[in-house]
PDB file of C-alpha atoms and ligand atoms in Angstrom:
ATOM      1  CA  UNK A   1     111.080  89.634 103.762  1.00 93.00           C
ATOM      2  CA  UNK A   2     107.084  88.649 103.487  1.00 96.00           C
ATOM      3  CA  UNK A   3     105.469  90.959  99.882  1.00 97.00           C
ATOM      4  CA  UNK A   4     103.233  94.334 100.759  1.00 97.00           C
ATOM      5  CA  UNK A   5      99.817  92.995 101.172  1.00 97.00           C
ATOM      6  CA  UNK A   6      98.081  96.097  99.901  1.00 97.00           C
ATOM      7  CA  UNK A   7      94.302  96.823 100.706  1.00 96.00           C
ATOM      8  CA  UNK A   8      93.415 100.447 100.951  1.00 96.00           C
ATOM      9  CA  UNK A   9      97.225 101.793  99.991  1.00 98.00           C
ATOM     10  CA  UNK A  10      97.158 104.672 102.916  1.00 98.00           C
ATOM     11  CA  UNK A  11     100.704 105.517 103.523  1.00 98.00           C
ATOM     12  CA  UNK A  12     102.467 107.318 106.160  1.00 98.00           C
ATOM     13  CA  UNK A  13     105.508 108.815 107.038  1.00 98.00           C
ATOM     14  CA  UNK A  14     106.082 108.558 110.873  1.00 98.00           C
ATOM     15  CA  UNK A  15     109.145 111.109 112.228  1.00 98.00           C
ATOM     16  CA  UNK A  16     111.341 110.539 109.250  1.00 98.00           C
ATOM     17  CA  UNK A  17     114.590 111.508 109.380  1.00 98.00           C
ATOM     18  CA  UNK A  18     116.824 111.682 106.857  1.00 98.00           C
ATOM     19  CA  UNK A  19     120.321 112.754 105.433  1.00 98.00           C
ATOM     20  CA  UNK A  20     122.350 111.646 102.493  1.00 98.00           C
ATOM     21  CA  UNK A  21     125.192 112.755 104.695  1.00 96.00           C
ATOM     22  CA  UNK A  22     125.319 113.081 108.576  1.00 93.00           C
ATOM     23  CA  UNK A  23     126.655 116.605 108.891  1.00 94.00           C
ATOM     24  CA  UNK A  24     123.751 118.253 106.412  1.00 96.00           C
ATOM     25  CA  UNK A  25     119.762 116.433 107.698  1.00 96.00           C
ATOM     26  CA  UNK A  26     117.638 117.383 104.920  1.00 97.00           C
ATOM     27  CA  UNK A  27     114.841 115.418 106.387  1.00 98.00           C
ATOM     28  CA  UNK A  28     114.001 116.425 110.077  1.00 97.00           C
ATOM     29  CA  UNK A  29     111.147 114.958 111.442  1.00 98.00           C
ATOM     30  CA  UNK A  30     108.521 115.066 108.526  1.00 98.00           C
ATOM     31  CA  UNK A  31     105.090 113.287 109.231  1.00 98.00           C
ATOM     32  CA  UNK A  32     102.260 112.876 107.012  1.00 98.00           C
ATOM     33  CA  UNK A  33      99.217 110.604 105.885  1.00 98.00           C
ATOM     34  CA  UNK A  34      98.182 109.966 102.359  1.00 98.00           C
ATOM     35  CA  UNK A  35      95.065 108.523 102.972  1.00 97.00           C
ATOM     36  CA  UNK A  36      93.111 105.649 100.589  1.00 97.00           C
ATOM     37  CA  UNK A  37      92.190 107.309  97.538  1.00 96.00           C
ATOM     38  CA  UNK A  38      93.371 110.895  98.489  1.00 95.00           C
ATOM     39  CA  UNK A  39      95.988 113.071  96.946  1.00 94.00           C
ATOM     40  CA  UNK A  40      98.420 115.118  99.066  1.00 96.00           C
ATOM     41  CA  UNK A  41     100.917 117.456  97.706  1.00 95.00           C
ATOM     42  CA  UNK A  42     104.540 117.828  98.494  1.00 96.00           C
ATOM     43  CA  UNK A  43     105.406 122.203  97.899  1.00 94.00           C
ATOM     44  CA  UNK A  44     108.192 123.740  98.820  1.00 91.00           C
ATOM     45  CA  UNK A  45     111.809 126.019  97.389  1.00 89.00           C
ATOM     46  CA  UNK A  46     114.079 123.827  94.920  1.00 89.00           C
ATOM     47  CA  UNK A  47     116.557 121.633  97.653  1.00 91.00           C
ATOM     48  CA  UNK A  48     113.921 121.554  99.998  1.00 93.00           C
ATOM     49  CA  UNK A  49     113.801 117.779 100.045  1.00 94.00           C
ATOM     50  CA  UNK A  50     110.956 116.862  97.983  1.00 94.00           C
ATOM     51  CA  UNK A  51     112.212 113.726  95.714  1.00 92.00           C
ATOM     52  CA  UNK A  52     114.146 112.781  98.789  1.00 95.00           C
ATOM     53  CA  UNK A  53     110.315 111.705 100.443  1.00 96.00           C
ATOM     54  CA  UNK A  54     110.132 109.304  97.170  1.00 94.00           C
ATOM     55  CA  UNK A  55     112.992 108.239  97.108  1.00 95.00           C
ATOM     56  CA  UNK A  56     112.396 107.218 100.024  1.00 97.00           C
ATOM     57  CA  UNK A  57     109.025 105.757  99.697  1.00 97.00           C
ATOM     58  CA  UNK A  58     110.197 103.666  96.700  1.00 96.00           C
ATOM     59  CA  UNK A  59     113.227 102.573  99.536  1.00 97.00           C
ATOM     60  CA  UNK A  60     116.537 104.419  97.842  1.00 96.00           C
ATOM     61  CA  UNK A  61     117.378 105.271 100.288  1.00 97.00           C
ATOM     62  CA  UNK A  62     116.932 104.386 104.582  1.00 97.00           C
ATOM     63  CA  UNK A  63     115.783 106.502 107.268  1.00 98.00           C
ATOM     64  CA  UNK A  64     117.857 107.613 109.383  1.00 97.00           C
ATOM     65  CA  UNK A  65     115.243 107.254 111.831  1.00 98.00           C
ATOM     66  CA  UNK A  66     110.926 106.818 111.999  1.00 98.00           C
ATOM     67  CA  UNK A  67     109.309 104.926 109.502  1.00 98.00           C
ATOM     68  CA  UNK A  68     107.396 104.932 106.728  1.00 98.00           C
ATOM     69  CA  UNK A  69     104.795 102.437 106.113  1.00 98.00           C
ATOM     70  CA  UNK A  70     101.944 101.167 103.522  1.00 98.00           C
ATOM     71  CA  UNK A  71      98.438  99.648 105.113  1.00 98.00           C
ATOM     72  CA  UNK A  72     100.627  99.331 108.417  1.00 98.00           C
ATOM     73  CA  UNK A  73     103.549  97.786 106.800  1.00 98.00           C
ATOM     74  CA  UNK A  74     107.037  98.883 107.389  1.00 98.00           C
ATOM     75  CA  UNK A  75     108.216  99.461 103.852  1.00 98.00           C
ATOM     76  CA  UNK A  76     111.633  98.315 105.141  1.00 98.00           C
ATOM     77  CA  UNK A  77     110.325  94.610 106.372  1.00 98.00           C
ATOM     78  CA  UNK A  78     108.682  94.071 103.059  1.00 98.00           C
ATOM     79  CA  UNK A  79     110.379  92.755  99.663  1.00 97.00           C
ATOM     80  CA  UNK A  80     111.315  95.608  97.790  1.00 96.00           C
ATOM     81  CA  UNK A  81     110.273  94.177  94.421  1.00 95.00           C
ATOM     82  CA  UNK A  82     106.362  93.921  95.519  1.00 96.00           C
ATOM     83  CA  UNK A  83     106.933  97.963  97.186  1.00 97.00           C
ATOM     84  CA  UNK A  84     108.185  99.036  93.893  1.00 93.00           C
ATOM     85  CA  UNK A  85     105.010  96.501  91.938  1.00 93.00           C
ATOM     86  CA  UNK A  86     102.310  98.798  94.020  1.00 96.00           C
ATOM     87  CA  UNK A  87     103.886 102.549  93.401  1.00 96.00           C
ATOM     88  CA  UNK A  88     103.772 104.119  89.735  1.00 93.00           C
ATOM     89  CA  UNK A  89     105.522 106.816  89.226  1.00 90.00           C
ATOM     90  CA  UNK A  90     105.193 109.221  86.837  1.00 87.00           C
ATOM     91  CA  UNK A  91     108.540 111.324  86.484  1.00 81.00           C
ATOM     92  CA  UNK A  92     109.197 114.301  84.497  1.00 77.00           C
ATOM     93  CA  UNK A  93     111.699 113.342  82.520  1.00 77.00           C
ATOM     94  CA  UNK A  94     110.814 110.110  80.087  1.00 82.00           C
ATOM     95  CA  UNK A  95     113.106 108.950  77.845  1.00 83.00           C
ATOM     96  CA  UNK A  96     111.653 106.751  75.484  1.00 87.00           C
ATOM     97  CA  UNK A  97     112.958 103.192  73.975  1.00 86.00           C
ATOM     98  CA  UNK A  98     114.134 102.708  70.380  1.00 82.00           C
ATOM     99  CA  UNK A  99     110.426 101.391  69.253  1.00 87.00           C
ATOM    100  CA  UNK A 100     106.935 102.516  68.535  1.00 91.00           C
ATOM    101  CA  UNK A 101     105.175 104.914  71.312  1.00 93.00           C
ATOM    102  CA  UNK A 102     102.392 101.885  71.666  1.00 95.00           C
ATOM    103  CA  UNK A 103     105.705  99.599  72.269  1.00 95.00           C
ATOM    104  CA  UNK A 104     106.592 102.283  74.841  1.00 94.00           C
ATOM    105  CA  UNK A 105     103.676 102.315  76.486  1.00 95.00           C
ATOM    106  CA  UNK A 106     103.367  98.465  77.129  1.00 95.00           C
ATOM    107  CA  UNK A 107     106.578  98.304  78.269  1.00 91.00           C
ATOM    108  CA  UNK A 108     107.164  96.215  81.212  1.00 85.00           C
ATOM    109  CA  UNK A 109     103.451  95.035  80.883  1.00 90.00           C
ATOM    110  CA  UNK A 110     103.987  92.653  78.173  1.00 92.00           C
ATOM    111  CA  UNK A 111     100.832  90.641  78.750  1.00 94.00           C
ATOM    112  CA  UNK A 112      98.921  93.580  78.082  1.00 95.00           C
ATOM    113  CA  UNK A 113      96.363  93.459  74.854  1.00 95.00           C
ATOM    114  CA  UNK A 114      95.840  95.886  72.276  1.00 94.00           C
ATOM    115  CA  UNK A 115      92.173  96.773  73.063  1.00 96.00           C
ATOM    116  CA  UNK A 116      94.157  97.707  77.025  1.00 96.00           C
ATOM    117  CA  UNK A 117      97.198  99.424  75.041  1.00 96.00           C
ATOM    118  CA  UNK A 118      95.060 101.861  72.988  1.00 96.00           C
ATOM    119  CA  UNK A 119      92.646 102.430  76.161  1.00 93.00           C
ATOM    120  CA  UNK A 120      95.156 103.740  78.469  1.00 93.00           C
ATOM    121  CA  UNK A 121      96.562 105.544  74.853  1.00 94.00           C
ATOM    122  CA  UNK A 122      93.295 107.097  74.264  1.00 92.00           C
ATOM    123  CA  UNK A 123      92.801 108.543  77.833  1.00 88.00           C
ATOM    124  CA  UNK A 124      96.594 110.072  78.289  1.00 88.00           C
ATOM    125  CA  UNK A 125      95.886 111.582  74.966  1.00 88.00           C
ATOM    126  CA  UNK A 126      97.843 110.284  72.848  1.00 92.00           C
ATOM    127  CA  UNK A 127      96.267 107.607  70.890  1.00 91.00           C
ATOM    128  CA  UNK A 128      96.955 109.332  67.585  1.00 92.00           C
ATOM    129  CA  UNK A 129     100.491 108.853  67.466  1.00 89.00           C
ATOM    130  CA  UNK A 130     100.508 104.884  68.626  1.00 93.00           C
ATOM    131  CA  UNK A 131     102.041 103.484  66.171  1.00 91.00           C
ATOM    132  CA  UNK A 132     104.539 106.187  65.322  1.00 88.00           C
ATOM    133  CA  UNK A 133     108.031 105.681  66.016  1.00 86.00           C
ATOM    134  CA  UNK A 134     109.412 108.427  67.910  1.00 82.00           C
ATOM    135  CA  UNK A 135     112.528 110.575  66.416  1.00 77.00           C
ATOM    136  CA  UNK A 136     116.094 110.180  67.085  1.00 65.00           C
ATOM    137  CA  UNK A 137     116.486 106.453  67.288  1.00 57.00           C
ATOM    138  CA  UNK A 138     117.570 103.928  64.774  1.00 58.00           C
ATOM    139  CA  UNK A 139     114.486 104.576  62.462  1.00 55.00           C
ATOM    140  CA  UNK A 140     115.323 103.468  58.625  1.00 57.00           C
ATOM    141  CA  UNK A 141     116.488 105.614  56.504  1.00 55.00           C
ATOM    142  CA  UNK A 142     114.174 107.770  54.758  1.00 55.00           C
ATOM    143  CA  UNK A 143     111.988 107.465  57.163  1.00 63.00           C
ATOM    144  CA  UNK A 144     111.277 110.315  59.606  1.00 66.00           C
ATOM    145  CA  UNK A 145     110.499 109.601  63.200  1.00 76.00           C
ATOM    146  CA  UNK A 146     107.982 111.611  65.258  1.00 81.00           C
ATOM    147  CA  UNK A 147     109.546 114.462  67.318  1.00 82.00           C
ATOM    148  CA  UNK A 148     107.234 114.496  70.827  1.00 83.00           C
ATOM    149  CA  UNK A 149     107.134 117.692  72.824  1.00 81.00           C
ATOM    150  CA  UNK A 150     107.921 117.276  76.214  1.00 80.00           C
ATOM    151  CA  UNK A 151     104.462 117.091  77.436  1.00 82.00           C
ATOM    152  CA  UNK A 152     103.777 114.237  74.961  1.00 86.00           C
ATOM    153  CA  UNK A 153     106.649 112.520  76.053  1.00 87.00           C
ATOM    154  CA  UNK A 154     105.064 112.715  79.679  1.00 86.00           C
ATOM    155  CA  UNK A 155     102.282 112.000  78.757  1.00 89.00           C
ATOM    156  CA  UNK A 156     103.353 108.097  77.292  1.00 92.00           C
ATOM    157  CA  UNK A 157     104.700 107.978  80.671  1.00 91.00           C
ATOM    158  CA  UNK A 158     101.196 109.093  82.183  1.00 90.00           C
ATOM    159  CA  UNK A 159      99.583 106.327  79.713  1.00 93.00           C
ATOM    160  CA  UNK A 160     102.630 103.400  80.884  1.00 93.00           C
ATOM    161  CA  UNK A 161     101.615 104.305  84.420  1.00 91.00           C
ATOM    162  CA  UNK A 162      97.956 103.618  83.648  1.00 90.00           C
ATOM    163  CA  UNK A 163      97.930 100.760  82.144  1.00 93.00           C
ATOM    164  CA  UNK A 164     100.319  99.427  85.079  1.00 91.00           C
ATOM    165  CA  UNK A 165      97.383 100.027  86.920  1.00 90.00           C
ATOM    166  CA  UNK A 166      99.483 100.914  90.453  1.00 94.00           C
ATOM    167  CA  UNK A 167      97.331 101.437  93.701  1.00 96.00           C
ATOM    168  CA  UNK A 168     100.007 103.778  94.443  1.00 97.00           C
ATOM    169  CA  UNK A 169     101.358 106.704  92.534  1.00 95.00           C
ATOM    170  CA  UNK A 170     103.981 109.358  92.731  1.00 94.00           C
ATOM    171  CA  UNK A 171     103.770 112.367  90.154  1.00 90.00           C
ATOM    172  CA  UNK A 172     106.705 114.451  89.926  1.00 84.00           C
ATOM    173  CA  UNK A 173     105.250 117.682  88.154  1.00 79.00           C
ATOM    174  CA  UNK A 174     107.273 119.716  85.287  1.00 66.00           C
ATOM    175  CA  UNK A 175     109.164 122.156  86.520  1.00 61.00           C
ATOM    176  CA  UNK A 176     109.597 124.039  82.663  1.00 60.00           C
ATOM    177  CA  UNK A 177     107.541 126.215  81.543  1.00 58.00           C
ATOM    178  CA  UNK A 178     105.032 123.967  79.434  1.00 65.00           C
ATOM    179  CA  UNK A 179     102.466 126.355  77.329  1.00 71.00           C
ATOM    180  CA  UNK A 180      98.931 126.758  79.268  1.00 75.00           C
ATOM    181  CA  UNK A 181      96.937 124.113  76.661  1.00 74.00           C
ATOM    182  CA  UNK A 182      99.831 121.437  77.208  1.00 75.00           C
ATOM    183  CA  UNK A 183      99.679 122.324  81.038  1.00 76.00           C
ATOM    184  CA  UNK A 184      95.820 122.160  80.922  1.00 79.00           C
ATOM    185  CA  UNK A 185      96.276 118.855  79.264  1.00 77.00           C
ATOM    186  CA  UNK A 186      98.616 116.900  81.103  1.00 77.00           C
ATOM    187  CA  UNK A 187      96.629 118.258  84.348  1.00 79.00           C
ATOM    188  CA  UNK A 188      93.505 116.641  83.118  1.00 81.00           C
ATOM    189  CA  UNK A 189      95.501 113.403  82.288  1.00 80.00           C
ATOM    190  CA  UNK A 190      97.607 113.692  85.753  1.00 82.00           C
ATOM    191  CA  UNK A 191      93.727 113.883  87.262  1.00 83.00           C
ATOM    192  CA  UNK A 192      92.746 111.191  85.118  1.00 82.00           C
ATOM    193  CA  UNK A 193      95.379 108.598  86.196  1.00 84.00           C
ATOM    194  CA  UNK A 194      95.053 109.383  89.824  1.00 87.00           C
ATOM    195  CA  UNK A 195      91.971 109.447  90.168  1.00 87.00           C
ATOM    196  CA  UNK A 196      91.081 106.619  93.157  1.00 89.00           C
ATOM    197  CA  UNK A 197      94.481 106.277  93.468  1.00 94.00           C
ATOM    198  CA  UNK A 198      96.643 107.087  96.784  1.00 97.00           C
ATOM    199  CA  UNK A 199      98.685 109.928  95.365  1.00 95.00           C
ATOM    200  CA  UNK A 200     101.898 112.113  96.459  1.00 96.00           C
ATOM    201  CA  UNK A 201     102.714 114.961  94.146  1.00 93.00           C
ATOM    202  CA  UNK A 202     105.592 116.466  93.837  1.00 91.00           C
ATOM    203  CA  UNK A 203     105.028 119.793  92.747  1.00 88.00           C
ATOM    204  CA  UNK A 204     106.689 123.469  91.767  1.00 79.00           C
ATOM    205  CA  UNK A 205     103.621 125.502  91.555  1.00 77.00           C
ATOM    206  CA  UNK A 206     101.103 125.633  94.329  1.00 79.00           C
ATOM    207  CA  UNK A 207      98.384 126.344  91.471  1.00 75.00           C
ATOM    208  CA  UNK A 208      98.630 123.278  90.476  1.00 75.00           C
ATOM    209  CA  UNK A 209      97.438 121.658  93.184  1.00 81.00           C
ATOM    210  CA  UNK A 210      94.131 123.176  93.869  1.00 80.00           C
ATOM    211  CA  UNK A 211      92.715 120.049  93.875  1.00 82.00           C
ATOM    212  CA  UNK A 212      94.883 118.220  96.776  1.00 90.00           C
ATOM    213  CA  UNK A 213      93.547 117.067  99.467  1.00 93.00           C
ATOM    214  CA  UNK A 214      96.379 118.151 101.597  1.00 95.00           C
ATOM    215  CA  UNK A 215      99.230 120.167 100.605  1.00 95.00           C
ATOM    216  CA  UNK A 216     102.284 119.728 102.608  1.00 96.00           C
ATOM    217  CA  UNK A 217     104.956 123.116 102.330  1.00 95.00           C
ATOM    218  CA  UNK A 218     108.617 121.647 102.843  1.00 95.00           C
ATOM    219  CA  UNK A 219     111.091 124.403 104.453  1.00 93.00           C
ATOM    220  CA  UNK A 220     114.320 123.239 105.707  1.00 92.00           C
ATOM    221  CA  UNK A 221     113.582 119.791 107.057  1.00 94.00           C
ATOM    222  CA  UNK A 222     110.558 120.862 108.628  1.00 96.00           C
ATOM    223  CA  UNK A 223     106.888 120.662 107.491  1.00 97.00           C
ATOM    224  CA  UNK A 224     106.456 124.930 107.495  1.00 95.00           C
ATOM    225  CA  UNK A 225     102.903 125.049 106.924  1.00 94.00           C
ATOM    226  CA  UNK A 226      99.995 122.102 105.571  1.00 95.00           C
ATOM    227  CA  UNK A 227      96.453 122.311 104.513  1.00 94.00           C
ATOM    228  CA  UNK A 228      94.060 122.783 101.842  1.00 90.00           C
ATOM    229  CA  UNK A 229      95.104 125.260  98.893  1.00 87.00           C
ATOM    230  CA  UNK A 230      92.136 127.269 100.285  1.00 86.00           C
ATOM    231  CA  UNK A 231      93.136 127.632 103.614  1.00 88.00           C
ATOM    232  CA  UNK A 232      97.264 128.354 103.103  1.00 87.00           C
ATOM    233  CA  UNK A 233      95.773 130.777 100.535  1.00 83.00           C
ATOM    234  CA  UNK A 234      93.846 132.455 103.463  1.00 83.00           C
ATOM    235  CA  UNK A 235      96.484 132.083 106.024  1.00 77.00           C
ATOM    236  CA  UNK A 236      98.663 133.968 103.377  1.00 65.00           C
TER     237      UNK A 236
HETATM  238  P1  ADP B   1     113.831 118.884  96.200  1.00 56.78           P
HETATM  239  O1  ADP B   1     113.294 118.180  95.313  1.00 56.78           O
HETATM  240  O2  ADP B   1     112.762 119.797  96.904  1.00 56.78           O
HETATM  241  O3  ADP B   1     114.299 119.953  95.197  1.00 56.78           O
HETATM  242  P2  ADP B   1     115.919 117.660  96.793  1.00 56.78           P
HETATM  243  O4  ADP B   1     114.864 116.166  97.678  1.00 56.78           O
HETATM  244  O5  ADP B   1     116.378 116.503  95.231  1.00 56.78           O
HETATM  245  O6  ADP B   1     115.101 118.235  96.957  1.00 56.78           O
HETATM  246  O7  ADP B   1     116.908 117.584  97.254  1.00 56.78           O
HETATM  247  C1  ADP B   1     117.074 117.799  98.951  1.00 56.78           C
HETATM  248  C2  ADP B   1     118.591 118.408  99.234  1.00 56.78           C
HETATM  249  O8  ADP B   1     119.298 117.186  99.448  1.00 56.78           O
HETATM  250  C3  ADP B   1     119.269 119.418  98.284  1.00 56.78           C
HETATM  251  O9  ADP B   1     120.129 119.882  98.869  1.00 56.78           O
HETATM  252  C4  ADP B   1     120.096 118.485  97.476  1.00 56.78           C
HETATM  253  O10 ADP B   1     121.091 119.083  97.274  1.00 56.78           O
HETATM  254  C5  ADP B   1     120.731 117.446  98.076  1.00 56.78           C
HETATM  255  N1  ADP B   1     120.373 115.890  97.860  1.00 56.78           N
HETATM  256  C6  ADP B   1     120.239 114.886  97.357  1.00 56.78           C
HETATM  257  N2  ADP B   1     120.379 113.862  96.390  1.00 56.78           N
HETATM  258  C7  ADP B   1     121.240 113.647  96.861  1.00 56.78           C
HETATM  259  C8  ADP B   1     122.684 112.897  97.011  1.00 56.78           C
HETATM  260  N3  ADP B   1     122.544 111.911  96.533  1.00 56.78           N
HETATM  261  N4  ADP B   1     123.752 112.887  97.733  1.00 56.78           N
HETATM  262  C9  ADP B   1     123.826 114.372  98.585  1.00 56.78           C
HETATM  263  N5  ADP B   1     123.130 115.333  98.981  1.00 56.78           N
HETATM  264  C10 ADP B   1     121.505 114.893  97.557  1.00 56.78           C
HETATM  265  P1  ADP B   2     107.966  91.171  84.702  1.00 56.78           P
HETATM  266  O1  ADP B   2     109.533  91.395  85.069  1.00 56.78           O
HETATM  267  O2  ADP B   2     107.026  92.329  85.077  1.00 56.78           O
HETATM  268  O3  ADP B   2     107.831  89.694  85.369  1.00 56.78           O
HETATM  269  P2  ADP B   2     108.042  89.497  82.265  1.00 56.78           P
HETATM  270  O4  ADP B   2     108.669  88.698  82.607  1.00 56.78           O
HETATM  271  O5  ADP B   2     107.549  89.779  81.326  1.00 56.78           O
HETATM  272  O6  ADP B   2     107.732  91.263  83.283  1.00 56.78           O
HETATM  273  O7  ADP B   2     109.527  90.748  81.709  1.00 56.78           O
HETATM  274  C1  ADP B   2     110.721  90.466  82.281  1.00 56.78           C
HETATM  275  C2  ADP B   2     111.673  91.530  81.640  1.00 56.78           C
HETATM  276  O8  ADP B   2     112.009  90.715  80.137  1.00 56.78           O
HETATM  277  C3  ADP B   2     110.984  92.464  81.184  1.00 56.78           C
HETATM  278  O9  ADP B   2     110.741  93.977  82.285  1.00 56.78           O
HETATM  279  C4  ADP B   2     111.284  93.182  79.932  1.00 56.78           C
HETATM  280  O10 ADP B   2     113.010  94.099  80.558  1.00 56.78           O
HETATM  281  C5  ADP B   2     112.050  91.683  79.029  1.00 56.78           C
HETATM  282  N1  ADP B   2     111.290  91.708  78.309  1.00 56.78           N
HETATM  283  C6  ADP B   2     110.076  91.143  77.864  1.00 56.78           C
HETATM  284  N2  ADP B   2     109.212  90.599  77.256  1.00 56.78           N
HETATM  285  C7  ADP B   2     109.802  92.403  76.281  1.00 56.78           C
HETATM  286  C8  ADP B   2     109.788  92.404  75.059  1.00 56.78           C
HETATM  287  N3  ADP B   2     108.547  92.221  73.948  1.00 56.78           N
HETATM  288  N4  ADP B   2     110.556  93.438  74.282  1.00 56.78           N
HETATM  289  C9  ADP B   2     111.405  93.692  75.392  1.00 56.78           C
HETATM  290  N5  ADP B   2     111.372  93.240  76.476  1.00 56.78           N
HETATM  291  C10 ADP B   2     110.790  92.427  76.728  1.00 56.78           C
END
């Protein structure tokens, strides 16, 4: 298969149907477009199929019918590695490797300069612990590793994604109750990383996606509502 050729990075779901098991359809005809450099947020109750959409975009599963395209290329027809290289994922939960925070930021992009690593860490606001070792690994006896909060771990993942610089982003927003200061900090970091990139946000709360260009509400495998935050609120 040819590699994915990314130009504008327009992502399109076209009448996508998907079921993990045939008797239980999860997505029943989903169509939407994430225009170049814009942000679309997917909201809906737990189990609605939000994460399933992102798994299909990474091609962990194939739709039973319909298709998903990037710049008009059906993702089923392109080299899988090139697809995954073009899409960055900021997960909710991050497992840190047994090394410094700086190493964790650099992971998978070994050619990055020290300066680039520092800049990514600065944007994600974790530069103050770039040389620290996370707690709980084989830190030398007598040395205490740094205990990172969930929010700080997520910012490590954000820094890693900033460094990687993919044209397309999937952000899985945290479900856990972060304190409002941490939530604001993470939101700021996510806004910085998504600016100018084509972004699909898996959102757990409508309040965090005020700035999305479009919000898609999934319910029982279909798009129940769609619009801007203001328009959805006006509808009630
Ligand atoms: P959401 O992200 O909206 O909470 P998911 O996309 O994770 O929902 O899941 C949608 C539905 O698909 C859920 O009912 C879930 O139990 C089911 N599901 C998810 N993964 C699998 C799987 N690997 N096999 C079978 N069913 C699954
Ligand atoms: P890519 O596969 O993206 O081209 P590289 O060729 O630089 O990346 O590295 C291939 C793989 O080797 C990496 O994905 C990583 O698992 C491993 N690797 C490379 N350098 C290091 C390192 N300094 N520490 C740990 N693992 C490394």
